[in-house]
CSV table of C-alpha atoms and ligand atoms in Angstrom, one decimal:
chain,number,residue,atom,x,y,z
A,3,MET,CA,0.0,0.0,0.0
A,4,SER,CA,1.4,3.4,-1.0
A,5,HIS,CA,1.1,6.4,1.3
A,6,ARG,CA,1.8,9.1,-1.2
A,7,TYR,CA,0.2,12.3,-2.4
A,8,PRO,CA,-2.4,12.5,-3.9
A,9,GLU,CA,-3.3,8.8,-3.4
A,10,SER,CA,-4.1,9.5,0.3
A,11,HIS,CA,-6.2,12.4,1.7
A,12,VAL,CA,-3.3,13.4,3.9
A,13,LEU,CA,-1.5,16.6,2.8
A,14,TYR,CA,2.0,15.2,3.6
A,15,ARG,CA,5.1,17.2,4.5
A,16,SER,CA,6.6,16.3,1.1
A,17,LEU,CA,4.2,15.9,-1.9
A,18,ALA,CA,6.9,14.0,-3.8
A,19,ARG,CA,7.7,10.8,-1.8
A,20,ASP,CA,6.2,7.7,-0.3
A,21,TYR,CA,5.8,7.5,3.5
A,22,PRO,CA,6.2,4.3,5.4
A,23,LEU,CA,3.3,3.9,7.9
A,24,ILE,CA,4.6,3.4,11.4
A,25,VAL,CA,2.4,1.3,13.6
A,26,ARG,CA,4.5,0.8,16.7
A,27,GLY,CA,7.6,2.0,18.6
A,28,GLN,CA,9.7,0.4,21.3
A,29,GLY,CA,12.8,1.9,22.9
A,30,CYS,CA,15.0,3.2,20.0
A,31,TRP,CA,13.1,1.2,17.4
A,32,LEU,CA,10.1,2.0,15.1
A,33,TYR,CA,8.2,-0.7,13.1
A,34,ASP,CA,6.1,-0.1,10.0
A,35,GLU,CA,3.0,-1.9,8.8
A,36,THR,CA,5.1,-4.3,6.8
A,37,GLY,CA,7.2,-5.2,9.9
A,38,ARG,CA,10.3,-3.4,8.7
A,39,GLU,CA,12.3,-1.9,11.6
A,40,TYR,CA,14.0,1.5,11.8
A,41,LEU,CA,16.7,2.5,14.3
A,42,ASP,CA,15.4,5.9,15.5
A,43,ALA,CA,18.8,7.7,15.9
A,44,CYS,CA,17.2,11.1,16.0
A,45,GLY,CA,14.2,10.6,18.3
A,46,GLY,CA,12.0,11.4,15.3
A,47,ALA,CA,12.8,15.1,15.4
A,48,TYR,CA,14.9,15.3,18.7
A,49,VAL,CA,11.7,14.4,20.6
A,50,ALA,CA,11.6,10.8,21.7
A,51,CYS,CA,14.1,11.1,24.5
A,52,LEU,CA,12.6,8.5,26.9
A,53,GLY,CA,12.3,6.0,24.1
A,54,HIS,CA,9.1,4.8,22.4
A,55,GLY,CA,6.4,2.9,24.2
A,56,VAL,CA,7.0,3.7,27.9
A,57,PRO,CA,4.0,2.2,29.7
A,58,GLU,CA,4.0,4.4,32.8
A,59,VAL,CA,4.0,7.6,30.7
A,60,VAL,CA,1.2,6.3,28.5
A,61,ASP,CA,-0.8,5.3,31.6
A,62,ALA,CA,-0.3,8.7,33.2
A,63,VAL,CA,-1.6,10.5,30.1
A,64,ALA,CA,-4.5,8.1,29.8
A,65,ASP,CA,-5.4,8.5,33.5
A,66,GLN,CA,-5.5,12.3,33.1
A,67,VAL,CA,-7.5,12.2,29.8
A,68,ARG,CA,-10.0,9.9,31.5
A,69,ARG,CA,-10.4,12.3,34.4
A,70,VAL,CA,-10.5,15.5,32.4
A,71,ALA,CA,-8.8,16.0,29.0
A,72,PHE,CA,-9.3,19.7,28.6
A,73,VAL,CA,-10.1,22.8,30.6
A,74,SER,CA,-9.3,26.3,29.4
A,75,GLY,CA,-6.3,28.0,30.9
A,76,MET,CA,-8.5,31.2,30.8
A,77,SER,CA,-10.8,29.9,33.5
A,78,PHE,CA,-9.1,27.1,35.4
A,79,THR,CA,-5.8,25.6,36.4
A,80,ASN,CA,-5.3,21.8,36.7
A,81,GLN,CA,-3.2,19.3,38.6
A,82,PRO,CA,-0.7,18.3,35.9
A,83,ALA,CA,0.0,22.0,35.1
A,84,GLU,CA,0.7,22.8,38.8
A,85,ALA,CA,2.8,19.7,39.4
A,86,LEU,CA,4.7,20.1,36.1
A,87,ALA,CA,5.6,23.7,37.0
A,88,ASP,CA,6.8,22.5,40.4
A,89,GLU,CA,9.0,19.8,38.8
A,90,LEU,CA,10.5,22.3,36.3
A,91,ALA,CA,11.1,24.9,39.0
A,92,ALA,CA,13.2,22.3,40.9
A,93,LEU,CA,15.3,21.7,37.8
A,94,ALA,CA,15.5,25.3,36.6
A,95,LEU,CA,18.5,27.6,36.3
A,96,GLY,CA,18.9,30.6,38.6
A,97,ASP,CA,15.8,32.6,39.1
A,98,LEU,CA,13.6,31.0,36.4
A,99,SER,CA,10.6,30.1,38.4
A,100,GLN,CA,7.4,30.7,36.3
A,101,PHE,CA,6.3,28.3,33.5
A,102,TYR,CA,3.9,28.9,30.6
A,103,PHE,CA,2.8,25.8,28.7
A,104,LEU,CA,2.1,25.7,25.0
A,105,SER,CA,1.9,23.0,22.3
A,106,SER,CA,4.8,23.7,20.0
A,107,GLY,CA,8.3,25.1,20.1
A,108,SER,CA,7.5,27.8,17.6
A,109,ASP,CA,4.5,28.9,19.7
A,110,ALA,CA,6.6,29.0,22.9
A,111,VAL,CA,9.5,30.9,21.3
A,112,GLU,CA,7.0,33.4,19.9
A,113,ALA,CA,5.5,33.7,23.4
A,114,ALA,CA,9.0,34.4,24.8
A,115,LEU,CA,9.7,37.0,22.2
A,116,LYS,CA,6.4,38.7,23.0
A,117,LEU,CA,7.0,38.5,26.7
A,118,ALA,CA,10.3,40.3,26.2
A,119,ARG,CA,8.7,43.0,24.1
A,120,GLN,CA,5.8,43.4,26.5
A,121,TYR,CA,8.2,43.7,29.5
A,122,TRP,CA,10.0,46.6,27.9
A,123,VAL,CA,6.8,48.4,26.9
A,124,GLU,CA,5.4,48.0,30.4
A,125,ARG,CA,8.7,49.2,31.9
A,126,GLY,CA,8.3,52.4,29.9
A,127,LYS,CA,10.8,51.6,27.2
A,128,PRO,CA,8.7,51.2,24.1
A,129,ASP,CA,11.6,52.0,21.8
A,130,LYS,CA,13.1,48.6,22.5
A,131,ASP,CA,11.5,46.7,19.6
A,132,THR,CA,14.4,45.1,17.8
A,133,LEU,CA,15.3,41.4,18.1
A,134,VAL,CA,18.9,40.1,17.5
A,135,ALA,CA,19.7,36.5,16.5
A,136,LEU,CA,22.5,34.3,15.3
A,137,THR,CA,23.3,33.1,11.9
A,138,PRO,CA,23.0,30.2,11.1
A,139,GLY,CA,20.1,29.7,13.4
A,140,TYR,CA,16.5,28.4,13.6
A,141,HIS,CA,13.7,29.3,16.1
A,142,GLY,CA,10.5,28.1,14.5
A,143,ASN,CA,8.0,28.5,11.7
A,144,THR,CA,5.5,31.1,12.8
A,145,MET,CA,6.2,34.5,11.1
A,146,LEU,CA,8.0,36.1,14.1
A,147,THR,CA,10.1,33.0,14.8
A,148,LEU,CA,10.8,32.6,11.1
A,149,SER,CA,12.0,36.1,11.1
A,150,THR,CA,14.5,35.4,14.0
A,151,GLY,CA,15.8,32.3,12.1
A,152,ALA,CA,18.4,32.5,9.5
A,153,ARG,CA,17.2,29.9,7.1
A,154,GLU,CA,16.7,32.0,4.0
A,155,HIS,CA,15.2,29.2,2.0
A,156,TYR,CA,12.4,28.8,4.5
A,157,LYS,CA,11.5,32.5,4.0
A,158,LYS,CA,11.3,32.5,0.3
A,159,TYR,CA,7.5,33.0,-0.1
A,160,PHE,CA,6.9,35.0,3.1
A,161,ARG,CA,9.3,37.9,3.0
A,162,PRO,CA,6.6,40.6,2.9
A,163,TRP,CA,5.3,39.2,6.2
A,164,LEU,CA,8.6,39.0,8.1
A,165,ILE,CA,10.4,41.5,10.2
A,166,GLU,CA,14.1,42.6,9.9
A,167,VAL,CA,16.3,40.9,12.5
A,168,PRO,CA,20.0,41.9,12.8
A,169,ARG,CA,22.3,38.9,12.9
A,170,VAL,CA,25.4,37.9,14.8
A,171,PRO,CA,27.6,35.1,13.4
A,172,ALA,CA,27.0,31.9,15.4
A,173,PRO,CA,29.8,30.3,17.5
A,174,TYR,CA,30.5,27.6,14.9
A,175,ALA,CA,34.3,27.0,15.1
A,176,TYR,CA,34.4,24.6,12.2
A,177,ARG,CA,33.2,27.2,9.8
A,178,CYS,CA,34.9,30.2,11.4
A,179,PRO,CA,37.9,31.7,9.6
A,180,CYS,CA,39.9,31.2,12.9
A,181,ARG,CA,38.8,27.6,13.0
A,182,GLY,CA,38.3,28.0,16.7
A,183,GLY,CA,41.9,28.8,17.4
A,184,ASP,CA,41.8,32.5,18.1
A,185,PRO,CA,40.9,33.3,21.7
A,186,ALA,CA,40.1,36.9,20.7
A,187,CYS,CA,37.9,35.9,17.8
A,188,PRO,CA,34.7,38.0,18.1
A,189,ARG,CA,32.6,35.2,16.7
A,190,CYS,CA,33.9,32.4,18.8
A,191,SER,CA,34.2,34.5,22.0
A,192,GLY,CA,30.7,36.1,21.8
A,193,ARG,CA,32.1,39.6,21.5
A,194,ALA,CA,30.5,39.9,18.1
A,195,LEU,CA,27.2,40.6,19.9
A,196,GLU,CA,28.7,43.8,21.4
A,197,GLU,CA,29.5,45.1,17.9
A,198,THR,CA,26.0,44.4,16.6
A,199,LEU,CA,24.3,46.0,19.6
A,200,ALA,CA,26.6,49.1,19.3
A,201,ARG,CA,25.6,49.4,15.6
A,202,ILE,CA,21.9,49.2,16.2
A,203,GLY,CA,21.9,51.2,19.5
A,204,PRO,CA,21.2,49.0,22.6
A,205,ASP,CA,18.2,51.3,23.4
A,206,LYS,CA,16.5,49.9,20.4
A,207,VAL,CA,17.0,46.2,21.3
A,208,ALA,CA,14.5,44.1,23.2
A,209,ALA,CA,16.2,40.7,23.2
A,210,PHE,CA,18.9,38.5,21.8
A,211,ILE,CA,17.8,35.0,21.0
A,212,ALA,CA,20.1,32.0,20.5
A,213,GLU,CA,20.5,28.2,21.0
A,214,PRO,CA,23.0,27.5,23.8
A,215,VAL,CA,24.4,24.6,21.9
A,216,GLY,CA,23.8,24.4,18.2
A,217,GLY,CA,20.8,22.3,17.1
A,218,SER,CA,20.2,21.4,13.4
A,219,SER,CA,21.5,24.8,12.1
A,220,THR,CA,25.1,24.3,13.1
A,221,GLY,CA,25.0,20.6,13.6
A,222,ALA,CA,25.6,20.4,17.3
A,223,ALA,CA,28.4,23.1,17.4
A,224,VAL,CA,29.4,23.6,21.0
A,225,PRO,CA,30.4,27.2,22.0
A,226,ARG,CA,33.5,27.8,24.1
A,227,ASP,CA,33.3,27.5,27.9
A,228,ASP,CA,33.2,31.2,28.5
A,229,TYR,CA,30.9,32.1,25.6
A,230,TRP,CA,27.6,32.4,27.5
A,231,ARG,CA,29.1,34.2,30.5
A,232,THR,CA,30.4,36.8,27.9
A,233,ILE,CA,26.9,37.0,26.4
A,234,ARG,CA,25.3,37.4,29.8
A,235,GLU,CA,27.7,40.3,30.7
A,236,ILE,CA,27.1,42.0,27.3
A,237,CYS,CA,23.3,41.7,27.6
A,238,ASP,CA,23.4,43.0,31.2
A,239,ARG,CA,25.6,46.0,30.3
A,240,ASN,CA,23.3,46.9,27.4
A,241,GLU,CA,20.0,46.2,29.1
A,242,VAL,CA,19.0,43.6,26.5
A,243,LEU,CA,17.1,40.4,27.5
A,244,TRP,CA,18.8,37.1,26.6
A,245,ILE,CA,16.4,34.4,25.4
A,246,ALA,CA,17.9,30.8,25.4
A,247,ASP,CA,16.1,28.7,22.9
A,248,GLU,CA,16.5,25.2,24.3
A,249,VAL,CA,13.6,23.7,22.3
A,250,LEU,CA,16.0,21.2,20.8
A,251,VAL,CA,18.9,21.0,23.2
A,252,GLY,CA,17.0,21.2,26.5
A,253,ALA,CA,15.5,18.5,28.7
A,254,GLY,CA,18.7,16.5,29.0
A,255,ARG,CA,19.7,16.2,25.4
A,256,THR,CA,23.2,17.4,25.9
A,257,GLY,CA,23.7,15.5,29.2
A,258,THR,CA,22.5,18.2,31.6
A,259,TRP,CA,18.8,19.2,32.1
A,260,SER,CA,19.6,22.6,30.5
A,261,ALA,CA,22.3,22.8,27.9
A,262,LEU,CA,23.4,26.0,29.6
A,263,GLU,CA,24.2,24.3,33.0
A,264,PRO,CA,28.0,23.8,32.3
A,265,TYR,CA,28.4,27.4,31.2
A,266,GLY,CA,27.3,28.9,34.6
A,267,ALA,CA,25.2,31.5,32.9
A,268,VAL,CA,21.4,32.2,33.5
A,269,PRO,CA,19.3,33.6,30.7
A,270,ASP,CA,16.4,36.0,31.2
A,271,LEU,CA,14.0,33.7,29.4
A,272,GLN,CA,14.3,30.1,28.4
A,273,VAL,CA,12.2,27.9,26.1
A,274,MET,CA,12.1,24.1,26.0
A,275,GLY,CA,10.1,21.8,23.8
A,276,LYS,CA,10.5,18.5,22.0
A,277,GLY,CA,12.0,16.2,24.7
A,278,VAL,CA,10.2,17.9,27.5
A,279,SER,CA,7.2,15.6,26.9
A,280,GLY,CA,9.2,12.9,25.1
A,281,GLY,CA,6.6,13.1,22.4
A,282,TYR,CA,3.8,11.6,24.4
A,283,ALA,CA,1.9,14.8,23.7
A,284,PRO,CA,2.9,18.1,22.0
A,285,LEU,CA,4.4,20.4,24.7
A,286,ALA,CA,6.7,23.3,24.9
A,287,VAL,CA,7.5,25.6,27.9
A,288,VAL,CA,8.5,29.2,28.4
A,289,ALA,CA,10.4,29.7,31.7
A,290,ALA,CA,10.6,33.2,33.1
A,291,PRO,CA,11.8,34.9,36.3
A,292,ARG,CA,9.6,36.9,38.7
A,293,ARG,CA,11.7,40.0,38.0
A,294,LEU,CA,10.1,40.0,34.5
A,295,THR,CA,6.7,38.5,35.2
A,296,ASP,CA,6.1,40.8,38.1
A,297,VAL,CA,6.3,43.8,35.7
A,298,LEU,CA,3.4,42.3,33.8
A,299,ALA,CA,1.6,41.4,37.0
A,300,HIS,CA,1.8,45.0,38.2
A,301,GLY,CA,1.0,46.4,34.8
A,302,SER,CA,-1.3,44.9,32.1
A,303,GLY,CA,-1.9,41.8,34.3
A,304,ALA,CA,-1.2,39.1,31.6
A,305,LEU,CA,1.1,37.9,28.9
A,306,LEU,CA,-0.8,38.7,25.7
A,307,HIS,CA,-0.4,35.3,24.1
A,308,ALA,CA,-3.8,33.6,24.2
A,309,GLN,CA,-3.8,30.0,22.9
A,310,THR,CA,-6.6,27.5,23.2
A,311,PHE,CA,-4.4,24.7,24.3
A,312,SER,CA,-2.1,26.6,26.7
A,313,HIS,CA,-1.8,24.9,30.1
A,314,SER,CA,-4.1,22.0,28.9
A,315,PRO,CA,-4.2,19.0,31.2
A,316,ALA,CA,-3.6,16.3,28.6
A,317,MET,CA,-0.5,18.1,27.3
A,318,CYS,CA,0.9,18.9,30.8
A,319,ALA,CA,0.2,15.3,32.0
A,320,ALA,CA,2.5,14.1,29.3
A,321,GLY,CA,5.2,16.6,30.3
A,322,LEU,CA,4.8,15.7,34.0
A,323,ALA,CA,5.0,12.0,33.4
A,324,ALA,CA,8.0,12.4,31.1
A,325,VAL,CA,9.9,14.7,33.4
A,326,ARG,CA,9.3,12.4,36.4
A,327,HIS,CA,10.3,9.4,34.3
A,328,LEU,CA,13.6,11.1,33.3
A,329,ARG,CA,14.3,12.0,36.9
A,330,THR,CA,13.4,8.7,38.6
A,331,HIS,CA,15.3,6.6,36.0
A,332,GLY,CA,18.3,8.9,36.0
A,333,LEU,CA,18.0,9.3,32.3
A,334,VAL,CA,19.7,12.7,32.0
A,335,ALA,CA,22.9,11.3,33.7
A,336,ARG,CA,22.5,8.3,31.3
A,337,ALA,CA,22.4,10.7,28.3
A,338,ALA,CA,25.7,12.2,29.6
A,339,ALA,CA,27.3,8.7,30.0
A,340,MET,CA,26.0,7.2,26.7
A,341,GLY,CA,26.8,10.5,25.0
A,342,ARG,CA,30.5,9.9,25.9
A,343,VAL,CA,30.2,6.4,24.3
A,344,LEU,CA,28.5,7.8,21.3
A,345,HIS,CA,31.2,10.5,20.6
A,346,GLU,CA,34.0,7.9,21.2
A,347,ARG,CA,32.4,5.5,18.7
A,348,LEU,CA,31.8,8.3,16.1
A,349,GLU,CA,35.4,9.5,16.2
A,350,PRO,CA,36.7,7.0,13.6
A,351,LEU,CA,34.1,8.3,11.1
A,352,ARG,CA,36.4,11.3,10.6
A,353,ARG,CA,38.6,8.9,8.5
A,354,LEU,CA,35.8,8.3,6.0
A,355,PRO,CA,35.7,10.2,2.7
A,356,HIS,CA,33.6,13.4,2.9
A,357,VAL,CA,33.3,13.4,6.7
A,358,GLY,CA,34.6,16.9,7.6
A,359,ASP,CA,33.7,17.1,11.3
A,360,VAL,CA,32.1,15.1,14.1
A,361,ARG,CA,31.1,17.2,17.2
A,362,GLY,CA,28.5,17.7,19.9
A,363,ARG,CA,27.7,17.0,23.5
A,364,GLY,CA,25.7,14.4,25.3
A,365,LEU,CA,23.4,12.5,23.0
A,366,LEU,CA,23.6,15.2,20.4
A,367,ALA,CA,26.1,14.6,17.6
A,368,GLY,CA,26.5,16.5,14.3
A,369,ILE,CA,28.4,15.0,11.4
A,370,GLU,CA,29.3,17.5,8.7
A,371,PHE,CA,30.0,16.4,5.2
A,372,VAL,CA,32.5,18.3,2.9
A,373,ALA,CA,33.7,17.9,-0.7
A,374,ASP,CA,37.3,18.5,0.6
A,375,GLN,CA,38.4,17.6,4.1
A,376,GLU,CA,41.5,19.9,4.1
A,377,SER,CA,39.9,23.2,2.8
A,378,ARG,CA,36.4,22.3,4.3
A,379,ALA,CA,34.8,23.3,1.0
A,380,PRO,CA,31.2,22.2,1.0
A,381,PHE,CA,29.5,20.2,-1.8
A,382,PRO,CA,27.5,22.4,-4.2
A,383,ARG,CA,23.9,22.3,-3.3
A,384,SER,CA,23.1,20.8,-6.7
A,385,GLU,CA,24.9,17.6,-5.4
A,386,ARG,CA,22.1,17.1,-2.8
A,387,PHE,CA,24.6,15.2,-0.7
A,388,THR,CA,22.4,15.3,2.5
A,389,GLU,CA,19.3,14.1,0.6
A,390,ARG,CA,21.2,11.2,-1.0
A,391,PHE,CA,22.7,10.3,2.4
A,392,LEU,CA,19.3,10.3,4.0
A,393,ALA,CA,17.9,8.0,1.3
A,394,ALA,CA,20.8,5.7,1.8
A,395,ALA,CA,20.4,5.7,5.6
A,396,GLU,CA,16.7,5.0,5.3
A,397,ARG,CA,17.6,1.9,3.1
A,398,GLN,CA,19.7,0.8,6.0
A,399,GLY,CA,16.8,1.4,8.4
A,400,LEU,CA,18.7,4.3,10.1
A,401,MET,CA,16.8,7.5,10.8
A,402,VAL,CA,19.0,10.7,11.2
A,403,TRP,CA,18.1,14.4,11.1
A,404,PRO,CA,19.4,16.4,8.0
A,405,ASN,CA,20.4,20.0,7.6
A,406,THR,CA,21.7,21.9,4.6
A,407,GLY,CA,22.9,25.5,3.8
A,408,HIS,CA,24.9,26.1,7.0
A,409,ALA,CA,28.3,26.6,5.3
A,410,ASP,CA,27.3,29.8,3.4
A,411,GLY,CA,23.5,30.1,3.4
A,412,VAL,CA,23.1,27.8,0.4
A,413,ASN,CA,25.7,25.0,0.5
A,414,GLY,CA,26.5,22.8,3.4
A,415,ASP,CA,25.5,19.2,4.3
A,416,LEU,CA,25.2,17.7,7.7
A,417,VAL,CA,23.2,15.2,9.7
A,418,VAL,CA,22.5,15.1,13.4
A,419,LEU,CA,22.2,12.1,15.7
A,420,ALA,CA,20.0,12.4,18.8
A,421,PRO,CA,18.9,9.0,19.9
A,422,PRO,CA,16.6,8.3,22.9
A,423,TYR,CA,18.5,8.4,26.3
A,424,VAL,CA,17.8,4.7,26.8
A,425,ILE,CA,20.1,3.7,23.9
A,426,THR,CA,22.5,0.9,24.7
A,427,LYS,CA,26.1,0.5,23.7
A,428,ALA,CA,25.1,-2.2,21.2
A,429,GLU,CA,22.6,0.1,19.6
A,430,ILE,CA,25.2,2.9,19.4
A,431,ASP,CA,27.5,0.4,17.6
A,432,GLU,CA,24.6,-0.4,15.3
A,433,ILE,CA,24.1,3.3,14.4
A,434,VAL,CA,27.8,3.5,13.5
A,435,VAL,CA,27.7,0.3,11.3
A,436,ARG,CA,24.5,1.5,9.5
A,437,PHE,CA,26.0,5.0,9.1
A,438,GLU,CA,29.1,3.7,7.4
A,439,ARG,CA,27.1,1.4,5.2
A,440,ALA,CA,24.9,4.3,4.1
A,441,LEU,CA,27.9,6.4,3.2
A,442,GLY,CA,29.1,3.5,1.0
A,443,ASP,CA,25.7,3.2,-0.6
A,444,MET,CA,25.1,6.7,-1.9
A,445,ARG,CA,23.3,6.7,-5.3
A,446,PRO,CA,23.1,9.5,-7.9
A,447,ARG,CA,19.5,8.7,-8.6
A,448,ASP,CA,18.4,9.5,-5.0
A,449,ARG,CA,18.9,13.1,-5.9
B,517,LIG,N1,13.6,26.3,18.2
B,517,LIG,C1,14.5,25.4,17.8
B,517,LIG,C2,15.9,25.5,18.2
B,517,LIG,C3,14.1,24.3,17.1
B,517,LIG,O1,15.0,23.3,16.7
B,517,LIG,C4,12.7,24.2,16.7
B,517,LIG,C5,12.2,23.0,15.9
B,517,LIG,O2,13.0,22.3,15.3
B,517,LIG,C6,11.9,25.2,17.1
B,517,LIG,C7,12.3,26.2,17.8
B,517,LIG,C8,10.4,25.1,16.7
B,517,LIG,O3,9.8,24.1,17.4
B,517,LIG,P1,8.5,23.4,16.7
B,517,LIG,O4,8.9,22.7,15.5
B,517,LIG,O5,8.0,22.5,17.8
B,517,LIG,O6,7.5,24.5,16.5
């Protein structure tokens, strides 16, 4: 049976390919209707961090849905929302103590950006209306979050609806002219933000948004140890709010609950999504400190971001069960430990043709492909290297996450691995074996 547009009534993500129909998941594995198995080495889309098919999480969501699936956050609060906020408060960085629940990462990033803007207006600084972001970078697919992202090909049809967002080069040592070797490099040290703020005038800037560790856009590039303390200091000095987008890298993905933990720096706002519910229901979270939310409380009285499903019990029950499961099973520490194994086993891939770099932290690993390992020259986009690798990986039953365009906005090929935290050493070895086989099975016609 083919699941393909327009033979099905589903308007698929791609209108030009067949989709296998998945009927079951267990741990790191997915099974389609024909019984074929897939090693889910990217948690679907960095989501399935607990693994597929965890009975206690399923039961917790089912119990809540049986009791009450939905109440409006306008009129009521509910047990899972209250308990989830308590769990998150216990895990949170610094003074982040208030949690707003939404159903997608884009929606939550958008809410954080709006909160930043509302804060400045309510503090009597309405001129602070500019957002600053990194390039490469990605923050979501609503118009405001698309504006903050640097994926130009995603914006192609929508430019008239997008706002101008000044950009700072992302801390991405592999693609920096200094190759990560210059301690004074403005890009790698974070000082480049200062230059951008000076150019715009800090009085105009509401917030700077960035991923603490690179997600898809820079393929798990890890900034220097002092990078985020430098950003904190620059934002403080210029009265600019710093928003950490941990939609992809939060909830333990890099081996600590927040990817910022090892940096010893606390953002003004933080967003988590994806793994925060492990995929058992859509959920994303904005975390804010009282020093910001009190300004709204004493002013307009509310964050202006009304959403039907905000704070909904079914969604929060999934988050609560997932966070408790991560905590009681020590899965974040496991992500750190298995992350070390993953990176050790991936190291030899550097010797394969076209592997330019292998990097990351915890159970997040980026593998960047290049036409020339010495000069780091990317393949021309017309080669569609990533797409061909993805097709080859799927033939091996290996699911990885792709990204293109990071080298110069058009060219650049990489894939990211982000397996569930329950992955075993044997399954890590299986990823590496299938990865190598896929590289050896690239076909021109997959283009
Ligand atoms: N921010 C980052 C860093 C992301 O990686 C994503 C999604 O991939 C988003 C925001 C948007 O999240 P969602 O796709 O759930 O809307």
